[in-house]
Structures are given as C-alpha cells and as structure tokens.
CSV table of C-alpha atoms in Angstrom, one decimal:
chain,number,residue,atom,x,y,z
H,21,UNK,CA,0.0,0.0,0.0
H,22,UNK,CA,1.4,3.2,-0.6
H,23,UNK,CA,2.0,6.0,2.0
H,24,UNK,CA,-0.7,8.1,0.2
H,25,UNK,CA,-3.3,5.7,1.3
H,26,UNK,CA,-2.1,4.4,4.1
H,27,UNK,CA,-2.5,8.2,5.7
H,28,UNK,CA,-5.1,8.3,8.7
H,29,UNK,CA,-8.7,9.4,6.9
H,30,UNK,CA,-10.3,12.0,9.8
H,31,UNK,CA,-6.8,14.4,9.5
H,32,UNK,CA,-8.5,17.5,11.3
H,33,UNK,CA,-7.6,18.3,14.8
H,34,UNK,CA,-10.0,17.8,17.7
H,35,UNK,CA,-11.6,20.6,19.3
H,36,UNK,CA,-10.8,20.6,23.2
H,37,UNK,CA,-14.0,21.0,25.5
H,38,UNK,CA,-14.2,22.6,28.5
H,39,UNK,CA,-15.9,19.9,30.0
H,40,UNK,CA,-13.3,17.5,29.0
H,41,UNK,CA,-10.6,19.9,31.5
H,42,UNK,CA,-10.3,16.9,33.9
H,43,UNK,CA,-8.2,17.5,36.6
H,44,UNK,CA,-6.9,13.7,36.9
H,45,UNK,CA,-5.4,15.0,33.6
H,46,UNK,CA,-3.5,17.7,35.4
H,47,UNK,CA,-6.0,20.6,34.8
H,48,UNK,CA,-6.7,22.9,37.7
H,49,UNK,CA,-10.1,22.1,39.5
H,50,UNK,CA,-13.4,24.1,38.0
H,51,UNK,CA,-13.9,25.7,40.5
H,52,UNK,CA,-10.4,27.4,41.9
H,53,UNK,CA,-10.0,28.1,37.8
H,54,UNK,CA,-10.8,31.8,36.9
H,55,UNK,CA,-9.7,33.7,34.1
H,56,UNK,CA,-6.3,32.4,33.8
H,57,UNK,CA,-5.7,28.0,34.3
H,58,UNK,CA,-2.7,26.2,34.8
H,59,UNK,CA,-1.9,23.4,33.5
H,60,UNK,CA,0.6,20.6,33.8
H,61,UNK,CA,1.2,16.8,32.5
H,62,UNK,CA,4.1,14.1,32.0
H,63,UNK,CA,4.2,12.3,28.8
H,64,UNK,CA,2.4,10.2,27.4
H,65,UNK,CA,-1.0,11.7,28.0
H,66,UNK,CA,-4.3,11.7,25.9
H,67,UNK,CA,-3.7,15.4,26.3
H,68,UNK,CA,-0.9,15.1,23.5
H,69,UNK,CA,-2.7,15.5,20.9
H,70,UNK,CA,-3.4,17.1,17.4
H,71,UNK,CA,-6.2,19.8,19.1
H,72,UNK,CA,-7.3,23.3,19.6
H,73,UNK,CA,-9.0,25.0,21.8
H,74,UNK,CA,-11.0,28.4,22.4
H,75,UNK,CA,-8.3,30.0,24.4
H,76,UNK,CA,-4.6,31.3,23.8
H,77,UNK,CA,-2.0,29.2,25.3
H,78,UNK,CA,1.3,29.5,26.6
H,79,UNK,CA,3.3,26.2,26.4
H,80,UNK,CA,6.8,25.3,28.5
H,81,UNK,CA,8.6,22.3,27.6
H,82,UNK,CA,10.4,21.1,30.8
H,83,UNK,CA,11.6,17.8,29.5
H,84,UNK,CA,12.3,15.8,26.2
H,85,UNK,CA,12.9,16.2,22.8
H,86,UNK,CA,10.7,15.9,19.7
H,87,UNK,CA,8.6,17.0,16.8
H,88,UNK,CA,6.4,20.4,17.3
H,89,UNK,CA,3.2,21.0,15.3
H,90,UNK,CA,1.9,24.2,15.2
H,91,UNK,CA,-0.7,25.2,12.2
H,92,UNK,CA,1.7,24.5,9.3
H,93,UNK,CA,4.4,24.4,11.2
H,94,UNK,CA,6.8,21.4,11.7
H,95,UNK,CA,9.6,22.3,13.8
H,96,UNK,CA,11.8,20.3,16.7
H,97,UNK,CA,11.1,20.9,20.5
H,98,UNK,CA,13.4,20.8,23.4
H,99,UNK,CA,13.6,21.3,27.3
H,100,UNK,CA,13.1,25.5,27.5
H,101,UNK,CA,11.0,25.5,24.5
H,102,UNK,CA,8.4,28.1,25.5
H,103,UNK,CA,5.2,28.8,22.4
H,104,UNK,CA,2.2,30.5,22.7
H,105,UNK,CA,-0.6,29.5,20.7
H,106,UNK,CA,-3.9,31.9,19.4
H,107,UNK,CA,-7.2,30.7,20.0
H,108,UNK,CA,-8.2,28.2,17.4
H,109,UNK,CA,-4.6,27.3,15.8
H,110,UNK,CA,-4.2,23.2,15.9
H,111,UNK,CA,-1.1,22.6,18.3
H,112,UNK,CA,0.6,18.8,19.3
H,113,UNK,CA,4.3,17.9,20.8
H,114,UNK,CA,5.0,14.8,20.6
H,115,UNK,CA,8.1,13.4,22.4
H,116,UNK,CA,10.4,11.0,20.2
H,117,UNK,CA,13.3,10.2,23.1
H,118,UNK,CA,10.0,8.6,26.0
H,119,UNK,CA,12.1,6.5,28.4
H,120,UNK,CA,10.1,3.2,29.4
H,121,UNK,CA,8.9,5.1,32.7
H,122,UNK,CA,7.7,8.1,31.1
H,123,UNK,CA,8.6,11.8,31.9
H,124,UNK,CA,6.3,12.6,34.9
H,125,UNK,CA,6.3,15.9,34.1
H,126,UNK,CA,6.9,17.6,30.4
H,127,UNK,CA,4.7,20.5,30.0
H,128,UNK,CA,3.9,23.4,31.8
H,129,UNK,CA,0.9,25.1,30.4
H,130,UNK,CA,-1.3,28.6,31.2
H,131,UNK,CA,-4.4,28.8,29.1
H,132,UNK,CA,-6.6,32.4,29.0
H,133,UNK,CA,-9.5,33.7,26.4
H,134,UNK,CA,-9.0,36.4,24.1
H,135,UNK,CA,-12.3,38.3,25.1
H,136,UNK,CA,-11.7,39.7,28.5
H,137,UNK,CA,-8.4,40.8,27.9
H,138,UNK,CA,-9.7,43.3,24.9
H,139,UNK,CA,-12.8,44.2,26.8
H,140,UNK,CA,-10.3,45.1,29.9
H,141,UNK,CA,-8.1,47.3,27.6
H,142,UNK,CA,-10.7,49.3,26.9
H,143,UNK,CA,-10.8,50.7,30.1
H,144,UNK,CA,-7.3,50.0,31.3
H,145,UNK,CA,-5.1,51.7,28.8
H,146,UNK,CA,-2.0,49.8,29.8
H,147,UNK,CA,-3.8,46.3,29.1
H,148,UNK,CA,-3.5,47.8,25.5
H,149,UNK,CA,0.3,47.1,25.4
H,150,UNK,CA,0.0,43.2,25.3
H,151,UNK,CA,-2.4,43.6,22.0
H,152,UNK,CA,0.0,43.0,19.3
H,153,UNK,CA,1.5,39.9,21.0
H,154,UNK,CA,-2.3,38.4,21.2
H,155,UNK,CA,-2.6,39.3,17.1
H,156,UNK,CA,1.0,37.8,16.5
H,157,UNK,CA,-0.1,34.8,18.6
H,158,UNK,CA,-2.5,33.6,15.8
H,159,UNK,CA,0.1,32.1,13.7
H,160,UNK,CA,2.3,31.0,17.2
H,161,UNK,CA,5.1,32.7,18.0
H,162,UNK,CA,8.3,30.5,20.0
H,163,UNK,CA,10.1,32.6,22.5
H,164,UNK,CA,14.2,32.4,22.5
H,165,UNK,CA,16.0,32.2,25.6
H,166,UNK,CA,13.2,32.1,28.0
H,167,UNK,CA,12.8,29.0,29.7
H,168,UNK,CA,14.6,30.1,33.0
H,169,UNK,CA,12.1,33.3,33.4
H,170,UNK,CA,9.2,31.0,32.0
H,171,UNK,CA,9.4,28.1,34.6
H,172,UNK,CA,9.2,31.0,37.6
H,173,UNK,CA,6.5,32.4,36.3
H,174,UNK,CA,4.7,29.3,35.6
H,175,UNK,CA,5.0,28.6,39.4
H,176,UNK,CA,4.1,32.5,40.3
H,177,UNK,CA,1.2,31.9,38.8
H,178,UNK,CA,0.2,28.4,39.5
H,179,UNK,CA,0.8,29.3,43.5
H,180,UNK,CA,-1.4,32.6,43.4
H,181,UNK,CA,-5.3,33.3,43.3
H,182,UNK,CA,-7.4,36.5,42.5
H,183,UNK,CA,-5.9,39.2,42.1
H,184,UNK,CA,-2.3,38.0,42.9
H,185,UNK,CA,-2.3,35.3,39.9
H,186,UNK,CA,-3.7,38.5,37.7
H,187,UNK,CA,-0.6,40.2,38.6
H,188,UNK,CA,1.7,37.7,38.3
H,189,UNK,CA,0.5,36.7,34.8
H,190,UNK,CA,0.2,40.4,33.3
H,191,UNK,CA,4.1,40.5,34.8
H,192,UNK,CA,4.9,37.5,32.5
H,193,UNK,CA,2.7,38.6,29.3
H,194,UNK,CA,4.6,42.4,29.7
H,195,UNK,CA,7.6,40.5,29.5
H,196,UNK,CA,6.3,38.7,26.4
H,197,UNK,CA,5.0,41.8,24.3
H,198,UNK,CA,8.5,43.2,24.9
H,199,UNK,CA,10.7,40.2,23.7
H,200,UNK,CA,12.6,40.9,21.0
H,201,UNK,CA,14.0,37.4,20.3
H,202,UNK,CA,11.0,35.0,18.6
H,203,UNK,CA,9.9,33.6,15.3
H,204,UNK,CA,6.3,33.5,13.9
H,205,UNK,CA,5.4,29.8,13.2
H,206,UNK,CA,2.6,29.1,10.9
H,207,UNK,CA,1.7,31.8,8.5
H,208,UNK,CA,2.7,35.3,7.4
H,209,UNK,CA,2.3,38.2,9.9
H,210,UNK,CA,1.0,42.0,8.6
H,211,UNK,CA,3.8,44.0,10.0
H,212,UNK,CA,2.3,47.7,8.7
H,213,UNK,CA,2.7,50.7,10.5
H,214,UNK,CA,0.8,52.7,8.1
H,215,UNK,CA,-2.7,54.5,8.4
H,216,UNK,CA,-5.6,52.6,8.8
H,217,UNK,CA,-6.9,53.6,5.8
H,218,UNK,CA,-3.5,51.5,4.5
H,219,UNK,CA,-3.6,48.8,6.7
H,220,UNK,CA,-7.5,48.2,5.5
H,221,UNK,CA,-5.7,48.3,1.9
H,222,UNK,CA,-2.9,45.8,2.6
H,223,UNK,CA,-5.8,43.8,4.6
H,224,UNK,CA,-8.1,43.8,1.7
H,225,UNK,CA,-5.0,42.4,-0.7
H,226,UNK,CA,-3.9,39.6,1.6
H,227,UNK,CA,-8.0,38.6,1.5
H,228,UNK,CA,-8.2,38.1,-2.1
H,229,UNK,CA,-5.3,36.5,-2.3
H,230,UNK,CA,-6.2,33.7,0.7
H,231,UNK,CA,-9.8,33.7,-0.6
H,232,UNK,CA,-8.7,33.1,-4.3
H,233,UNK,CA,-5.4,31.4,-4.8
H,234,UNK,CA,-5.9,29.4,-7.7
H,235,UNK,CA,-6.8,32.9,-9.5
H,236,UNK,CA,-3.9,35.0,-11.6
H,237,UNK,CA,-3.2,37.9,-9.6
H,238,UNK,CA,-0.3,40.1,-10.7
H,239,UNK,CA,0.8,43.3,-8.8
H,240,UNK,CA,0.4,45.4,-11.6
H,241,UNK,CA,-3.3,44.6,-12.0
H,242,UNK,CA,-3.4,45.5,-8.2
H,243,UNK,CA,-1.3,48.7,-8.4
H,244,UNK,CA,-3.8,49.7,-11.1
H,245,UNK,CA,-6.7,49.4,-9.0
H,246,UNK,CA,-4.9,51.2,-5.9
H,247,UNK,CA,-4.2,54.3,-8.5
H,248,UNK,CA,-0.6,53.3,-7.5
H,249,UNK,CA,2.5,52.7,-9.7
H,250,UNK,CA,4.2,49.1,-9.8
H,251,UNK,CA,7.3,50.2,-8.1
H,252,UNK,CA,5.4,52.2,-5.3
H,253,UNK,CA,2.6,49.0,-4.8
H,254,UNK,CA,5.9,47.1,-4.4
H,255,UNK,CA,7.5,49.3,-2.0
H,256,UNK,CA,3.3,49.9,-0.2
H,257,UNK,CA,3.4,46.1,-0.2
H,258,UNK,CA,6.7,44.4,1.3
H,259,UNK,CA,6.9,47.4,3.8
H,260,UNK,CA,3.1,46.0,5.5
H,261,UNK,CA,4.4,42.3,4.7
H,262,UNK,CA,8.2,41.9,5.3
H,263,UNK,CA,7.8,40.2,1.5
H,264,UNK,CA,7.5,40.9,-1.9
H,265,UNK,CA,4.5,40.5,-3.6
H,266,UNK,CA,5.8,37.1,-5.1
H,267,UNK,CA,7.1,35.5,-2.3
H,268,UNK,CA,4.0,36.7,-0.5
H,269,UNK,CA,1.8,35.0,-2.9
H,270,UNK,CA,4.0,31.8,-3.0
H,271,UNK,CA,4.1,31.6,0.8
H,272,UNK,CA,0.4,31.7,1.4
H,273,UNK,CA,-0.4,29.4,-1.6
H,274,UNK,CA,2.7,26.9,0.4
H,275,UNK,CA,1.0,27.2,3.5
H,276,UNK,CA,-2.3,26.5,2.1
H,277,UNK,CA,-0.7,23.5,0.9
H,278,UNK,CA,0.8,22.4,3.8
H,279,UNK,CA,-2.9,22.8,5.3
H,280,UNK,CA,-4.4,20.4,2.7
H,281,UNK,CA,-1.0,18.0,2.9
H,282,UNK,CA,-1.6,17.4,6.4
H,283,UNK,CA,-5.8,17.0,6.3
H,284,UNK,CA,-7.1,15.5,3.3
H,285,UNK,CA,-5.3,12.6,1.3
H,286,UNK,CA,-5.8,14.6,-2.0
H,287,UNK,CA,-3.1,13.5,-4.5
H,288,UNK,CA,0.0,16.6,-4.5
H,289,UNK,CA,0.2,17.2,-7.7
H,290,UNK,CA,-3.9,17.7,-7.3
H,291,UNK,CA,-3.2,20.1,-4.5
H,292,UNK,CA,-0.3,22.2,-6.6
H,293,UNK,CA,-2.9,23.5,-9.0
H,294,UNK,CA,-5.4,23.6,-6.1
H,295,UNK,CA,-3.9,26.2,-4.7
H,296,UNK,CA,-2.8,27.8,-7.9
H,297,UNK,CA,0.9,26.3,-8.9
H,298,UNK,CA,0.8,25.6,-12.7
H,299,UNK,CA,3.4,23.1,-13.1
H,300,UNK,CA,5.0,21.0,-10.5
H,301,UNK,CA,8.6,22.0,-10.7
H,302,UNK,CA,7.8,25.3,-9.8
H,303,UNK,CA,5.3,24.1,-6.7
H,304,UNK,CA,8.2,21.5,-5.8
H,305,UNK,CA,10.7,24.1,-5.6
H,306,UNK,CA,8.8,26.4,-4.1
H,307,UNK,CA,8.0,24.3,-0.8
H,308,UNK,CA,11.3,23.1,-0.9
H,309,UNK,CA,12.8,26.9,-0.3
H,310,UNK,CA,10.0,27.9,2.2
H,311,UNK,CA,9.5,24.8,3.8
H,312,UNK,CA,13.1,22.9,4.1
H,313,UNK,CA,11.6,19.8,2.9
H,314,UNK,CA,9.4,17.9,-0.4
H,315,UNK,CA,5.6,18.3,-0.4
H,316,UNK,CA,5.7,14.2,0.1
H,317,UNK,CA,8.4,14.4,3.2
H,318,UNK,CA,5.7,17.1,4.1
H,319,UNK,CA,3.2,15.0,4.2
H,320,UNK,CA,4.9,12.2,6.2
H,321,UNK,CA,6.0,13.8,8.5
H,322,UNK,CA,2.9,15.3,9.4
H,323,UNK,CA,1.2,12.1,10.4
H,324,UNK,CA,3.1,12.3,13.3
H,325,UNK,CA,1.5,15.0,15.0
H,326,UNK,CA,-1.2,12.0,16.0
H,327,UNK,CA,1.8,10.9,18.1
H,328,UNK,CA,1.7,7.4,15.6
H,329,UNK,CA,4.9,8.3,13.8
C-alpha cells in the first residue's frame, strides 16, 4: 500500500471542550480556575494531541525532545522551548526520546481567552500594550532564551489566586510583548505601520489572495486598482508584509498546501494546481525553499502529530 493511502482518513484536529478539563489529567479544579488555568502533564498523556482549543495558550517544555506541530508548522522541541498558541490554531508535541517510565512531568501550560483581555483594555489603557502579541499569537510565536524566566512564572502563577495570579500573569505577558528574540510559526504576519486607511488596503490584498489562490493575480493589476504605480505598490506592499508581492503570494499558496498535505489525502500534484501552482517544478521548488523539505516528506512527516509516527 502506498504512504498516500495508508494516511489516517479523519486528519483534522480535535476541538478541546471545556468539559473535557479533567483534573486527573493535570488541569486545575473548576472551581479554583478563573480567568487564567494552569496546566501541567508528563508524557504520554491523551492530552498530547493534534487539538485546539478556544483560548490562547502558553506552552513550556520542561523535559524531552521531539517534533512540534503548530498550524503549518513542523519544527523540533526541546527542554526551554516556551510557544504561545492563538485561539483556534491546531497545536501537538510529541516526544520522540519517551524513556520506558515516562517523563512525569513535560509540559507546563497557562491557558486564558481572548475576550476579556480586549474588553479590559478598553478601560485600562496599559492592558493595551500586550495587543499586538495576542494578534502575532495567531500564527504562534516561539520565544528564545526564555525557559529560566518562564518556569518561575509558571510557578508564580500556579501558587497565586485572584488578584495575585492576575498580577503575576500580566508580569509575565509584559515581559512577552517586549521580547525581541521570537519567530512567527505558521503563517505570514502584517507588520504595517501605516494609516488605517493603509492597513484596510494591505488587509483587503492579503484577502483576495487567501480567498482566491488558484486565481492570476499580478501586482500590476493590483497597483492599477490602488491608483498606484508598480514600483510604489511594491515598496506599499513588502513594507506592510516583510515580502515581496511574489514570495508573498508563493508563501500563502505553500501554507495552504501544507494545510491540505496534512488534512485531506488529496493526490499533491492535485493540490499544486489547487492552490494555484501551474506546473510542478515550480510548486516542488517552491515548498522546498520555504519549507526545508518535499511536499511528500511534508506530508509524512505530518502524520506524526497524531503521536503514531
């Protein structure tokens, strides 16, 4: 049988229930958690999953080595590895180094919703400053150099209640909005510091392009509809991106492959044109420069975020 068929059928992550939070998995009880739960577990665990869940969440790895899947995202873990998640985005860590006992503790996790904090800014101005790490947080982001300040705070937290815990967590998320040293993990991240009237530009842009990759869409067409000239859409453009229009266009249309590689068993050179390649050289060496790897090794290497390989 070949790997193509041999992948699992049901490739989309689980959604994580609240009422599913049981503290014999190492959840806090229901009714000491407020706003902000803590969270720790060993490994293996039916928590290791491929999952998400309503809530952001800020992951520690205390122990082991392995495979991270974030979104898109394939990438190795190890002890200090500290991610935090947007609501929504799929997330698993699987460890590939388990001794026969077991690691009795691996992850140290906080979990918190998005809604409260925006409401809370509204009327505390200095909330405000941990905004743009909550929108970065949609594709992940994984912290550098953190895990000695991240373990502390973890145990701040976890030790505190009310108001106490609050302060201790908005200590460790001002930290967070002021590091300097992370990478974005799944997709592209808007990065303009234009107007608004810009940014709703730039936003309308990267909309069509998500919402119709398979169409031709050149940046000259789109200068021409912005009353722009090529060379200042160009300039407009990769300032708000980071990218040219090109790579821009290549990356989402990679990513959106990576999403179909990893949760349907469509055939790849199906998925190429899908997502609006026209030959397969060019799709092949495309993933290869943005992704480090084939579409196929892709593809088997994402069945291990099930934790079976």
């Amino acid at each position: 049988m070949s790997s193509l068929h041999a992948l699992p059928r049901q490739t989309k992550p689980e959604l994580e229930h609240a009422y599913s939070r049981s503290p014999e998995l190492g959840y806090e009880p229901p009714e000491t958690a407020g706003f902000i739960r803590c969270l720790s577990h060993g490994f293996p665990t039916p928590l290791a999953r491929w999952h998400y869940h309503d809530e952001y969440e800020l992951h520690l790895i205390t122990a082991s080595s392995g495979k991270l899947f974030v979104g898109d995202w394939i990438g190795q873990f190890a002890p200090g590895q500290l991610v935090l998640t947007g609501p929504r985005l799929p997330h698993n860590w699987i460890s590939m180094d388990v001794p026969e006992a077991g690691y009795p503790e691996r992850d140290l996790v906080v979990q918190f919703p998005h809604q409260p904090l925006v409401d809370a800014s509204e009327g505390i101005p200095e909330l405000r400053e941990v905004l743009p790490l909550l929108e970065r947080a949609r594709h992940g982001i994984e912290f550098f150099g953190q895990q000695a300040q991240a373990t502390e705070h973890w145990r701040r937290i976890k030790s505190t209640q009310g108001l106490a815990r609050f302060a201790a967590f908005c200590e460790w998320m001002g930290e967070l909005a002021r590091c300097t040293d992370y990478r974005l993990l799944s997709s592209a991240q808007l990065q303009s510091e234009d107007s608004d009237t810009q940014l709703a530009q730039i936003n309308a842009i990267v909309s069509r392009i998500t919402d119709h990759l398979a169409d031709p869409l050149s940046a000259a067409d789109l200068a021409q509809e912005l009353d722009m000239t090529e060379s200042r859409f160009s300039r407009f453009f990769r300032r708000a991106t980071g990218n040219t229009f090109t790579d821009f266009v290549n990356l989402v249309r990679v990513n959106r492959a990576c999403q179909l590689l990893m949760e349907t068993d469509r055939y790849i050179t199906h998925i190429a044109y899908d997502v609006g390649f026209n030959n397969m050289a060019n799709f092949n060496r495309r993933f290869l420069d943005i992704k480090g790897m084939t579409p196929s090794e892709y593809r088997k290497q994402g069945v291990g975020r099930f934790g079976k390989g």
